[in-house]
Amino acid sequence: DTLEANTKYFREKITAAGFDIKPGTHPIVPIMLYDAVVSQKMAEKLLGSGIYVIGFYYPVVPKGQARIRVQISAGHQQEHLDQAIAAFIAVGKELGVIQ
């Protein structure tokens, strides 16, 4: 139940922030960036903010489908999710991914 609630919360908040995510209810949340360089820069900047995520790009995913992969867990507290969402928003704005 906690995993489901955490996943729903993160997906709703990250979408409301303006990010494009693959639809679904799975706790692995692909945040679509479409550009390999942007996915690498974003993952690096998020790590600098204390958020460990992985950027995936060709050949792991099809060309033009680069993304950041976020893994939600039942061990996350809402404050952890809020910290990650805030970091995504800050870095997303810095890199021009969202407005």
Coordinates of C-alpha atoms in Angstrom, one line a residue:
D1 CA 0.0 0.0 0.0
T2 CA 2.8 2.4 0.8
L3 CA 4.6 1.7 -2.4
E4 CA 1.4 2.3 -4.4
A5 CA 0.7 5.6 -2.5
N6 CA 4.3 6.8 -3.0
T7 CA 4.3 5.9 -6.7
K8 CA 0.9 7.7 -7.2
Y9 CA 2.1 10.8 -5.3
F10 CA 5.4 11.1 -7.2
R11 CA 3.8 10.5 -10.6
E12 CA 1.1 13.1 -9.9
K13 CA 3.5 15.7 -8.6
I14 CA 6.2 15.3 -11.3
T15 CA 3.6 15.5 -14.0
A16 CA 2.0 18.6 -12.5
A17 CA 5.5 20.1 -12.5
G18 CA 5.5 19.8 -16.3
F19 CA 7.6 16.7 -16.9
D20 CA 6.6 14.1 -19.5
I21 CA 6.5 10.6 -18.0
K22 CA 5.4 7.3 -19.4
P23 CA 1.9 6.6 -18.2
G24 CA 1.2 3.8 -15.8
T25 CA 1.2 2.8 -12.2
H26 CA 4.6 1.1 -12.0
P27 CA 7.1 2.3 -9.4
I28 CA 9.8 2.7 -12.0
V29 CA 9.0 6.1 -13.4
P30 CA 10.6 7.0 -16.8
I31 CA 10.9 10.8 -17.1
M32 CA 11.2 11.4 -20.8
L33 CA 13.9 13.9 -21.9
Y34 CA 14.3 12.6 -25.4
D35 CA 17.9 13.9 -25.7
A36 CA 20.9 11.9 -24.5
V37 CA 23.1 14.8 -23.5
V38 CA 20.2 16.4 -21.5
S39 CA 19.6 13.1 -19.7
Q40 CA 23.3 12.8 -18.8
K41 CA 23.5 16.4 -17.6
M42 CA 20.3 16.1 -15.6
A43 CA 21.4 12.9 -13.9
E44 CA 24.7 14.6 -13.0
K45 CA 23.1 17.7 -11.6
L46 CA 20.5 15.7 -9.7
L47 CA 23.3 13.7 -8.1
G48 CA 24.9 17.0 -7.0
S49 CA 21.6 17.7 -5.3
G50 CA 21.6 14.3 -3.5
I51 CA 19.2 12.5 -5.9
Y52 CA 20.6 9.4 -7.4
V53 CA 19.0 8.6 -10.8
I54 CA 20.2 7.1 -14.0
G55 CA 20.0 8.6 -17.5
F56 CA 19.2 6.1 -20.2
Y57 CA 19.9 6.8 -23.8
Y58 CA 20.7 4.9 -27.1
P59 CA 21.6 2.0 -27.3
V60 CA 19.8 1.2 -24.1
V61 CA 16.6 2.9 -25.3
P62 CA 15.7 3.8 -28.9
K63 CA 17.3 7.0 -30.4
G64 CA 15.3 10.0 -29.4
Q65 CA 13.8 8.3 -26.3
A66 CA 16.4 9.3 -23.7
R67 CA 15.1 9.4 -20.2
I68 CA 15.8 9.5 -16.5
R69 CA 14.7 6.4 -14.6
V70 CA 13.3 7.0 -11.1
Q71 CA 12.7 4.0 -8.8
I72 CA 10.2 4.7 -6.1
S73 CA 10.2 2.5 -3.0
A74 CA 8.0 1.8 0.1
G75 CA 11.0 3.0 2.1
H76 CA 10.6 6.5 0.9
Q77 CA 8.9 9.0 3.2
Q78 CA 6.9 11.9 1.7
E79 CA 9.7 14.3 2.6
H80 CA 12.1 12.2 0.4
L81 CA 9.7 12.3 -2.5
D82 CA 9.2 16.1 -2.0
Q83 CA 13.0 16.6 -1.9
A84 CA 13.4 14.7 -5.2
I85 CA 10.5 16.5 -6.9
A86 CA 12.0 19.9 -5.8
A87 CA 15.4 18.9 -7.2
F88 CA 13.8 17.7 -10.5
I89 CA 12.0 21.0 -10.8
A90 CA 15.1 23.1 -10.1
V91 CA 17.3 21.2 -12.5
G92 CA 14.6 20.9 -15.1
K93 CA 14.2 24.6 -15.1
E94 CA 17.9 25.2 -15.2
L95 CA 18.3 22.9 -18.3
G96 CA 15.2 24.2 -20.0
V97 CA 13.3 20.9 -19.7
I98 CA 10.3 22.6 -18.0
Q99 CA 9.3 26.2 -17.6

